[in-house]
mmCIF file of C-alpha atoms in Angstrom:
data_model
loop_
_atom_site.group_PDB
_atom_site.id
_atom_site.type_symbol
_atom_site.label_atom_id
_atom_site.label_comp_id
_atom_site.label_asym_id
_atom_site.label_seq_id
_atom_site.Cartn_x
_atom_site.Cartn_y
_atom_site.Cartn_z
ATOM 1 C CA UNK A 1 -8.660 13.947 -18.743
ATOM 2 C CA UNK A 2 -9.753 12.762 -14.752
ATOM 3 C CA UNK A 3 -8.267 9.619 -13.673
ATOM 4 C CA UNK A 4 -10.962 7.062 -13.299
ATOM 5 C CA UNK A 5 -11.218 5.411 -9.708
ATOM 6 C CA UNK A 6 -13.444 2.426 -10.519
ATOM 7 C CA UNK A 7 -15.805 1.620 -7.479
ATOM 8 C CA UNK A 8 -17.901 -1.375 -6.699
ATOM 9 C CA UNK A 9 -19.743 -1.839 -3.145
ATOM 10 C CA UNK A 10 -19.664 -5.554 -3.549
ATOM 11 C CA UNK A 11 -16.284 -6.737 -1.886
ATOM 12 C CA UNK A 12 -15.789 -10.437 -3.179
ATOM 13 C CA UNK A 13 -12.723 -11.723 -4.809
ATOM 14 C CA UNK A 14 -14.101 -12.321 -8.165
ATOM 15 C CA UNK A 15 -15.181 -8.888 -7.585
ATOM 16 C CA UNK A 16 -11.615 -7.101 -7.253
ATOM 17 C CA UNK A 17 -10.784 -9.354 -10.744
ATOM 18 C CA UNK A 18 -13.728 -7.884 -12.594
ATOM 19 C CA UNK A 19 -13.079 -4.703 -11.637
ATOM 20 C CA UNK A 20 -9.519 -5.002 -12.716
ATOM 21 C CA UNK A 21 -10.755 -5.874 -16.254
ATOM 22 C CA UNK A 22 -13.023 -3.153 -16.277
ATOM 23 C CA UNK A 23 -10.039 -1.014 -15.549
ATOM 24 C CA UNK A 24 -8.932 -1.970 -18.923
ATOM 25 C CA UNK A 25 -5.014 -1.587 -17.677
ATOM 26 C CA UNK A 26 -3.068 -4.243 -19.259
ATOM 27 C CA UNK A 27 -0.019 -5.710 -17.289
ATOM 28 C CA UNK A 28 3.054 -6.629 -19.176
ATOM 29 C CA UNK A 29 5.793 -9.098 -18.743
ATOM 30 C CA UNK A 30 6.607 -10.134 -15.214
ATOM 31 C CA UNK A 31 4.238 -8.719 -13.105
ATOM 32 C CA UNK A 32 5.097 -7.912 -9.077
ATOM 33 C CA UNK A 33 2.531 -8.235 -6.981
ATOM 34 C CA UNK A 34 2.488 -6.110 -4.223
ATOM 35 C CA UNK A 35 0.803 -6.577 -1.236
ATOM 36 C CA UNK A 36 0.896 -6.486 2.942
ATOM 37 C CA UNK A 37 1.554 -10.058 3.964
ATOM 38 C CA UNK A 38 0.439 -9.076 7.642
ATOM 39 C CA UNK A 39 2.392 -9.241 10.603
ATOM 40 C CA UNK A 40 1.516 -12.325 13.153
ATOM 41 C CA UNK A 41 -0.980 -11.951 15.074
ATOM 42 C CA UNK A 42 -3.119 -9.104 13.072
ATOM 43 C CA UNK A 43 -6.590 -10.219 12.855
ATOM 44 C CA UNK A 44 -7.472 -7.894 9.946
ATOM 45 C CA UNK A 45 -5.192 -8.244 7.097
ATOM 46 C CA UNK A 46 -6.900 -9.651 3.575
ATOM 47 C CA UNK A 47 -5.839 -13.514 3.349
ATOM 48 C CA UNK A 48 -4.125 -15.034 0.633
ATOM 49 C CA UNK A 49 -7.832 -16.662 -0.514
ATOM 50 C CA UNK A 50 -9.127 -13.332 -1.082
ATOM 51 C CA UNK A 51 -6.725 -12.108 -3.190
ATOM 52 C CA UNK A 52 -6.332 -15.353 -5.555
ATOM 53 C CA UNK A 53 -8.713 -15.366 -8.186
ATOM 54 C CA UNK A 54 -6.853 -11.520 -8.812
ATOM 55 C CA UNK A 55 -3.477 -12.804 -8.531
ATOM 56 C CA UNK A 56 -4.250 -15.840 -10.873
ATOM 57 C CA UNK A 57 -5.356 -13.366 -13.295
ATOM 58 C CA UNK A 58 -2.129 -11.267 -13.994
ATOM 59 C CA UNK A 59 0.026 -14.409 -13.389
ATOM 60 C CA UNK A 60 1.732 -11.930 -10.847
ATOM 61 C CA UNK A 61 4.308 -12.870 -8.244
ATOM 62 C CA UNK A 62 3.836 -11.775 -4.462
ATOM 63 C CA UNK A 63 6.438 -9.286 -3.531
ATOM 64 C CA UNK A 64 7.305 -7.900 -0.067
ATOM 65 C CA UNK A 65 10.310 -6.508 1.880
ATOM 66 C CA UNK A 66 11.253 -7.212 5.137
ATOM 67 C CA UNK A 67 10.080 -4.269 7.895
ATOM 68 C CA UNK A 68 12.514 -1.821 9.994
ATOM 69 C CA UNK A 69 10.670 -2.941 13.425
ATOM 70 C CA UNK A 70 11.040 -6.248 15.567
ATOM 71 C CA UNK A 71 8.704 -8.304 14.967
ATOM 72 C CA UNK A 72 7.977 -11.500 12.585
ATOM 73 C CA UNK A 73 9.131 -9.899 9.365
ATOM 74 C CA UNK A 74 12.069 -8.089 10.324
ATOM 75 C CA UNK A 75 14.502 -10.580 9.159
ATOM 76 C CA UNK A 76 14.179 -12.379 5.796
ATOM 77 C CA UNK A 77 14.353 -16.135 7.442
ATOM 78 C CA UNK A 78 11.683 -14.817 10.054
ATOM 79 C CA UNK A 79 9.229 -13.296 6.918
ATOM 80 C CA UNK A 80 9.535 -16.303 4.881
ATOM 81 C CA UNK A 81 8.095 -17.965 7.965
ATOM 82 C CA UNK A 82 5.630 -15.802 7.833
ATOM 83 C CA UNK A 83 4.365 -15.799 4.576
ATOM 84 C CA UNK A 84 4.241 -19.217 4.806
ATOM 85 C CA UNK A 85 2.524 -19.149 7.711
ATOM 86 C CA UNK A 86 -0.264 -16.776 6.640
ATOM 87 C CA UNK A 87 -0.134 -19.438 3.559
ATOM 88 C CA UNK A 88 1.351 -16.814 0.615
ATOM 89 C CA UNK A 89 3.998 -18.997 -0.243
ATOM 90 C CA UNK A 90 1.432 -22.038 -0.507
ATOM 91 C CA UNK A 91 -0.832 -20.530 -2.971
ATOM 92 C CA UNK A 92 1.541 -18.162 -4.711
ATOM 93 C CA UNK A 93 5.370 -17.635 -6.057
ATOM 94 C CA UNK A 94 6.439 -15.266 -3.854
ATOM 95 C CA UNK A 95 9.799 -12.793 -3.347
ATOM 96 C CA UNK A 96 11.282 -10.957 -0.822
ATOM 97 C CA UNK A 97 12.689 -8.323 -2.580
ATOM 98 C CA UNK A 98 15.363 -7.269 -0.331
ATOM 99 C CA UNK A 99 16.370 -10.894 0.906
ATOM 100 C CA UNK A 100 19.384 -10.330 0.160
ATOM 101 C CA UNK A 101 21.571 -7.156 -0.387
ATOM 102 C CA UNK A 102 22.504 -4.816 -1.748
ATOM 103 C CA UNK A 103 19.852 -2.510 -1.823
ATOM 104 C CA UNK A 104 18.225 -0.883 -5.239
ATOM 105 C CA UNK A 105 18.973 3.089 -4.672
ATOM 106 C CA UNK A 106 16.417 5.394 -7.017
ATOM 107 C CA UNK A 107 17.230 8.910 -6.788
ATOM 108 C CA UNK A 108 14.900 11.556 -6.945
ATOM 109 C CA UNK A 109 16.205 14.947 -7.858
ATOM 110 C CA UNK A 110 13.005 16.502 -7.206
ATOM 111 C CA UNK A 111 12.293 14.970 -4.127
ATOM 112 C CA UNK A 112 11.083 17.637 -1.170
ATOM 113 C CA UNK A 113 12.743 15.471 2.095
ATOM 114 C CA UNK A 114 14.580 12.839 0.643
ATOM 115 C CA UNK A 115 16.523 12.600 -2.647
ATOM 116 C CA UNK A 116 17.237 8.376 -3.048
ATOM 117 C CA UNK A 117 14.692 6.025 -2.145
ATOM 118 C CA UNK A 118 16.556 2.374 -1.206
ATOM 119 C CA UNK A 119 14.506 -0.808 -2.235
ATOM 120 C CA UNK A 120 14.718 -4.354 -2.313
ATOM 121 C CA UNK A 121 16.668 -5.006 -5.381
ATOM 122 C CA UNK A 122 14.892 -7.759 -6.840
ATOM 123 C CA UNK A 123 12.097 -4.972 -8.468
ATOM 124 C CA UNK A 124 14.534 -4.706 -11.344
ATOM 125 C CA UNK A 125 13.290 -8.455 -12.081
ATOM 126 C CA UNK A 126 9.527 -7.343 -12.853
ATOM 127 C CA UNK A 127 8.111 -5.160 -15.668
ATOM 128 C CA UNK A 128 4.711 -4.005 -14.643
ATOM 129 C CA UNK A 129 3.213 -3.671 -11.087
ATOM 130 C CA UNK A 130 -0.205 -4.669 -9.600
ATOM 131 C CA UNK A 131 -0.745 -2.564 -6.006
ATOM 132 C CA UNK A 132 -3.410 -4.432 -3.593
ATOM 133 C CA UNK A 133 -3.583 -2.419 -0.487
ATOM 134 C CA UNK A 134 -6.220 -3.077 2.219
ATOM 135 C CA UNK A 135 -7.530 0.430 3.253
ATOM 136 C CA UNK A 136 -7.266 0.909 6.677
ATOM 137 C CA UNK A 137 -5.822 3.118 9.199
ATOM 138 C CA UNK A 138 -2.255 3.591 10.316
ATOM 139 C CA UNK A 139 -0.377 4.916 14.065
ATOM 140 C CA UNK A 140 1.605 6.557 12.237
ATOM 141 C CA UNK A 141 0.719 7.411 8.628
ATOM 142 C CA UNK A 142 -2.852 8.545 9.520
ATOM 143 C CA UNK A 143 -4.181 5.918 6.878
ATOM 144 C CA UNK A 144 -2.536 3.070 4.558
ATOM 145 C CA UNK A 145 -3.579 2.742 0.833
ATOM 146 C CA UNK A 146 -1.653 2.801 -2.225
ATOM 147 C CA UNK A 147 1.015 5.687 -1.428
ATOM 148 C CA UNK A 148 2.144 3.618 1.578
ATOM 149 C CA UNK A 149 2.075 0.198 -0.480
ATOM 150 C CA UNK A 150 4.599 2.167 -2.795
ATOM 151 C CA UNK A 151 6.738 4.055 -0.335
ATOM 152 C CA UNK A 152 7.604 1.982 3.086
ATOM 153 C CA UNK A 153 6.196 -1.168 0.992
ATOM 154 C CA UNK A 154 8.960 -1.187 -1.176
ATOM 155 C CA UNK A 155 11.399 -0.178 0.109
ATOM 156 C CA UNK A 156 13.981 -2.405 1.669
ATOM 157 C CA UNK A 157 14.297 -2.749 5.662
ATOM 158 C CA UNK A 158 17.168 0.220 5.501
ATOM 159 C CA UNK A 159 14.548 1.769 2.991
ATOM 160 C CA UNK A 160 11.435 1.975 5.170
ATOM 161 C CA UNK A 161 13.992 3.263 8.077
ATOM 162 C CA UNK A 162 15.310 5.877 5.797
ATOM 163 C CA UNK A 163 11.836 7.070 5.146
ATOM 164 C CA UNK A 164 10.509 7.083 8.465
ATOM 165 C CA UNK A 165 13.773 9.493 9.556
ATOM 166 C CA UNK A 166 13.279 11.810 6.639
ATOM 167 C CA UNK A 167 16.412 11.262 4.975
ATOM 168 C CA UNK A 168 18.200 9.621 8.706
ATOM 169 C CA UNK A 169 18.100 6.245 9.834
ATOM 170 C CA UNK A 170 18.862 6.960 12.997
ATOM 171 C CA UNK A 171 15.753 9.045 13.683
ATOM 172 C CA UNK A 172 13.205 6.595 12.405
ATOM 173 C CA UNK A 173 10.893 7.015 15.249
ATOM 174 C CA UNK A 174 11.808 10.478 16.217
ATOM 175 C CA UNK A 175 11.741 12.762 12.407
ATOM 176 C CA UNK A 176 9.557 15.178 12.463
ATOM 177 C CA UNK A 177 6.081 14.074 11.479
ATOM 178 C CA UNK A 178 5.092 15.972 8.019
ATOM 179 C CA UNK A 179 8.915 15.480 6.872
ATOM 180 C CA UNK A 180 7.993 11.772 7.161
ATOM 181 C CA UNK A 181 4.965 11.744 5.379
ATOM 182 C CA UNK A 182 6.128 13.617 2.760
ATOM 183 C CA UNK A 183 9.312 11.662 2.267
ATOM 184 C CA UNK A 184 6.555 8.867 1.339
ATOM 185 C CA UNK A 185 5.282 10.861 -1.467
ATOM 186 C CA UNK A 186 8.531 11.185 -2.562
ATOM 187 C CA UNK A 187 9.201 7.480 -2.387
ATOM 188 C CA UNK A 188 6.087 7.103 -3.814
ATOM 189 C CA UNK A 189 7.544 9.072 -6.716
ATOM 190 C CA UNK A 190 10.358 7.418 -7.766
ATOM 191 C CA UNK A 191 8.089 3.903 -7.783
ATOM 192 C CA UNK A 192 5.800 5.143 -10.251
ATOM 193 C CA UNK A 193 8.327 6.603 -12.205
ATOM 194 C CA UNK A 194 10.825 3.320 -12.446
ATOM 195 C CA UNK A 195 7.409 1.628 -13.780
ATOM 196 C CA UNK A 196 6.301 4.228 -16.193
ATOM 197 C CA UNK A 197 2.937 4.340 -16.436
ATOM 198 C CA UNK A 198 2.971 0.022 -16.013
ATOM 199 C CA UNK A 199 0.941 0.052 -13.025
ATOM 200 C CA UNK A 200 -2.120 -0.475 -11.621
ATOM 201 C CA UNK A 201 -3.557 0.223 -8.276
ATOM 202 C CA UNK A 202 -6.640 -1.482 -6.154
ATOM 203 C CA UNK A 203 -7.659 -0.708 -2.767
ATOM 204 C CA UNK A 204 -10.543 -2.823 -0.662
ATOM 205 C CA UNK A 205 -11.917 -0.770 1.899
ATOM 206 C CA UNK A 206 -12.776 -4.070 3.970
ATOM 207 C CA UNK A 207 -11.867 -4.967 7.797
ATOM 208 C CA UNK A 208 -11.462 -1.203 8.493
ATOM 209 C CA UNK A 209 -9.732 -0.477 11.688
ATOM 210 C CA UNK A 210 -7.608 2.374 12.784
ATOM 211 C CA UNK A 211 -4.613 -0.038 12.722
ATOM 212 C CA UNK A 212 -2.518 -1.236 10.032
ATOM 213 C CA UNK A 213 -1.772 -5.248 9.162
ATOM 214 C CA UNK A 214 1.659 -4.197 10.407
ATOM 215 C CA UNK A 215 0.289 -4.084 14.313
ATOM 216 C CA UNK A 216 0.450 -7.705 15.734
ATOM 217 C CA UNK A 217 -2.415 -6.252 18.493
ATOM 218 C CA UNK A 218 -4.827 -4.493 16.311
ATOM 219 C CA UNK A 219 -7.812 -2.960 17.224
ATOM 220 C CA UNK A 220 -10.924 -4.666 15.220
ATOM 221 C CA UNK A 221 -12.237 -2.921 12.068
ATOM 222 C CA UNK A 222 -14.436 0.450 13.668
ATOM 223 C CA UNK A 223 -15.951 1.169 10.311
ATOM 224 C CA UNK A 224 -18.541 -0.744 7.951
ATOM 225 C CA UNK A 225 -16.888 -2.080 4.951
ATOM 226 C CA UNK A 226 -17.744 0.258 1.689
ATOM 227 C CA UNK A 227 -16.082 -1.584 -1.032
ATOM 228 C CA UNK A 228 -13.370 -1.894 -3.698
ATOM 229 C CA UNK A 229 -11.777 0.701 -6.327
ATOM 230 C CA UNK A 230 -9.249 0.343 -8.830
ATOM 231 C CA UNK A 231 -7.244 3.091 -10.572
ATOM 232 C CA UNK A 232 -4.605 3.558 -12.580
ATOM 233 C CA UNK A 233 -3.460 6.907 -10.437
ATOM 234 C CA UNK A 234 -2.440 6.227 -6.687
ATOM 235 C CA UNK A 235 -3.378 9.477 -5.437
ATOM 236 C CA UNK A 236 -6.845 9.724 -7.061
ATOM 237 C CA UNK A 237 -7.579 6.376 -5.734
ATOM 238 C CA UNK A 238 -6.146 7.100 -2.040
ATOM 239 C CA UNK A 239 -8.420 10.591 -2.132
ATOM 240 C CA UNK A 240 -11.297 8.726 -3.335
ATOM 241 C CA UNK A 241 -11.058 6.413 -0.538
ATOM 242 C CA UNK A 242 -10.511 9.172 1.680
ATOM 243 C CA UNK A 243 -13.770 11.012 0.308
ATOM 244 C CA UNK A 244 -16.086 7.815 0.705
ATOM 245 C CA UNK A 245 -14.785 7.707 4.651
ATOM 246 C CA UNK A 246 -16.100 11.622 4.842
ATOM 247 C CA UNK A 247 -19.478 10.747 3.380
ATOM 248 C CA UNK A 248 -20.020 8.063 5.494
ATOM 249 C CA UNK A 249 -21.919 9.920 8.264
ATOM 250 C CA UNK A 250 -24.447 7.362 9.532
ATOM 251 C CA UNK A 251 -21.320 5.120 10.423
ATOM 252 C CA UNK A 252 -20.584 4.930 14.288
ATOM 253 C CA UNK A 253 -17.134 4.525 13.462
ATOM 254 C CA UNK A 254 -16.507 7.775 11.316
ATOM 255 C CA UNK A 255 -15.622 9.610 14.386
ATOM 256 C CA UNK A 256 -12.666 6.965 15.231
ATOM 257 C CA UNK A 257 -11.236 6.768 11.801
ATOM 258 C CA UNK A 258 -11.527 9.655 10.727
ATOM 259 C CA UNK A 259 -9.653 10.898 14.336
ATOM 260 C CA UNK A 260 -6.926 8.556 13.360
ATOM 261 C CA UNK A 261 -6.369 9.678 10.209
ATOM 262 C CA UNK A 262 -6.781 14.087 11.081
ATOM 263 C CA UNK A 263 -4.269 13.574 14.033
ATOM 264 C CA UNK A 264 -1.476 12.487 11.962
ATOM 265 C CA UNK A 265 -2.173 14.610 8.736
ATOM 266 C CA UNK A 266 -2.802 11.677 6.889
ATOM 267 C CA UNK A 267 -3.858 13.803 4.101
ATOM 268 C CA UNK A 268 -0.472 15.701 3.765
ATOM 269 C CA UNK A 269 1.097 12.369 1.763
ATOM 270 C CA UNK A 270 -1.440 12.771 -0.347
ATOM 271 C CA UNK A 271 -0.981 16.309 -1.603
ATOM 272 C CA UNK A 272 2.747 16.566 -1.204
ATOM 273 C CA UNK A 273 2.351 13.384 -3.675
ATOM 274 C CA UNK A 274 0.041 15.492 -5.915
ATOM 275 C CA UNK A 275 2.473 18.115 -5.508
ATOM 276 C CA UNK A 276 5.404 16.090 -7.074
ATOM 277 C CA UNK A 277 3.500 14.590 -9.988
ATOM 278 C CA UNK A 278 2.746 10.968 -8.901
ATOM 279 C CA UNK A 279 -1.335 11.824 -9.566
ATOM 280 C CA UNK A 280 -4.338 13.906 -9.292
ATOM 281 C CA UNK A 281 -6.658 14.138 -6.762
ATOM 282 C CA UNK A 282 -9.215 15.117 -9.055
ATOM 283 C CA UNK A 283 -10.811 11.908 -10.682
ATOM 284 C CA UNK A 284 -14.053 10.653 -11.396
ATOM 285 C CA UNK A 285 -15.531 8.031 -9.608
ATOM 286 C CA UNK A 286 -17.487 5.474 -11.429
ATOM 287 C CA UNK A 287 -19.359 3.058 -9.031
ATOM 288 C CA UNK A 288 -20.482 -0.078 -11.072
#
């Protein structure tokens, strides 16, 4: 049976909560919330409002890890700043997953590029997983959806540094491109494997520019906003994404997106992901 990749052009936030009920997923126990807290000074990232009436719903808790660049979130006393700044930890319980050390090592035998995937530790706390990723471009992934949320998302700072130099720390902004992007799909991997099927996945194609929340000088959304889907498979709902940013012709910003995400081979995380058995690209959309 297809995946379903629920789809709704309306983009509100009681929206993304009726969608997830429509989803009929049911989240157990603890539930993680993960989601990109957005680096200071990005104009584009989804707020903390937005995502409330969704959060409020699961009774989740806002997770996040600490990045592998300078910036306001490289250092756990910095990102606390930060998410209260961007008012996360005023509306929400939040954790910083790899606060403190050590790190959470998942291996994966059958991983392509890299065989252990390091992440903040603190995931062994939570039972199920709720994925909000604002769809949106990336420098260097091509695009950022669900597969990203899971790979450099969660992993810890070392983590996200490990990924980025296929397998070496050392060469985090020099790997070779594709080995990068499919050591995501392997990190990917091992994510939706520790949760086993207790997962759930929504993307909101909203404030679309070629940047990612991670830039603190973004360039402003290019493309129209199209809407919100929810899946249970990442992959089907990253390619369905994908597929609604190809049939978007009459949009002046195809071109630019679309350039952003062809000229780093955005799509090759999504089929080495396919590849390894973290989903399908073959779903069926249902737009309600």
């Amino acid at each position: 049976m297809k995946p379903k990749v629920y789809f709704s052009r309306e983009i509100t936030p009681e929206k993304v909560a009726a969608l997830y009920k429509l989803a009929g997923k049911r989240l157990d126990g603890k539930v993680a919330v993960k989601l990109h807290s957005g680096e200071v000074g990005n104009q584009n990232f989804l707020k903390p409002e937005f995502w409330k009436p969704i959060i409020d719903e699961v009774g989740g808790t806002v997770v996040e890890c600490n990045t592998a660049y300078k910036g306001k979130r490289d250092t756990t006393a910095k990102h606390l700043k930060t998410l209260k700044l961007h008012g996360w930890s005023e509306l929400f319980e939040v954790d910083l997953l790899d606060a403190e050390g050590p790190d959470l090592v998942l291996d994966i035998p059958d991983g392509k590029v890299i065989n252990k995937n390091y992440v903040g530790k603190n995931i062994k706390n939570y039972d199920s997983l709720l994925v909000l990723s604002h769809f949106k471009g990336h420098p260097m992934g091509g695009y950022g959806g669900a597969l990203k949320q899971l790979s450099i998302g969660i992993a810890s700072s070392y983590g996200k540094a490990y990924i980025h130099g296929a397998g070496n720390p050392k060469e985090i902004w020099t790997s070779d491109h594709d080995s990068f992007l499919k050591s995501m799909a392997d990190a990917a991997l091992s994510i939706v494997r520790y949760f086993k099927g207790n997962a759930l996945y929504i993307n909101v194609m909203k404030n679309m520019s070629v940047d990612c929340d991670c830039c603190a000088v973004a360039e402003d959304p290019c493309m129209k906003d199209i809407g919100i889907l929810v899946s249970c498979d990442p992959v089907a709902i990253d390619k369905a994404c994908l597929d609604l940013v190809y049939a978007a012709k009459d949009d002046p910003g195809q071109k630019h997106f679309l350039e952003r995400v062809e000229s780093r081979n955005g799509i090759l995380t999504v089929e080495a992901a396919e590849a390894l058995g973290a989903g399908t690209t073959d779903y069926e959309l249902i737009e309600v």
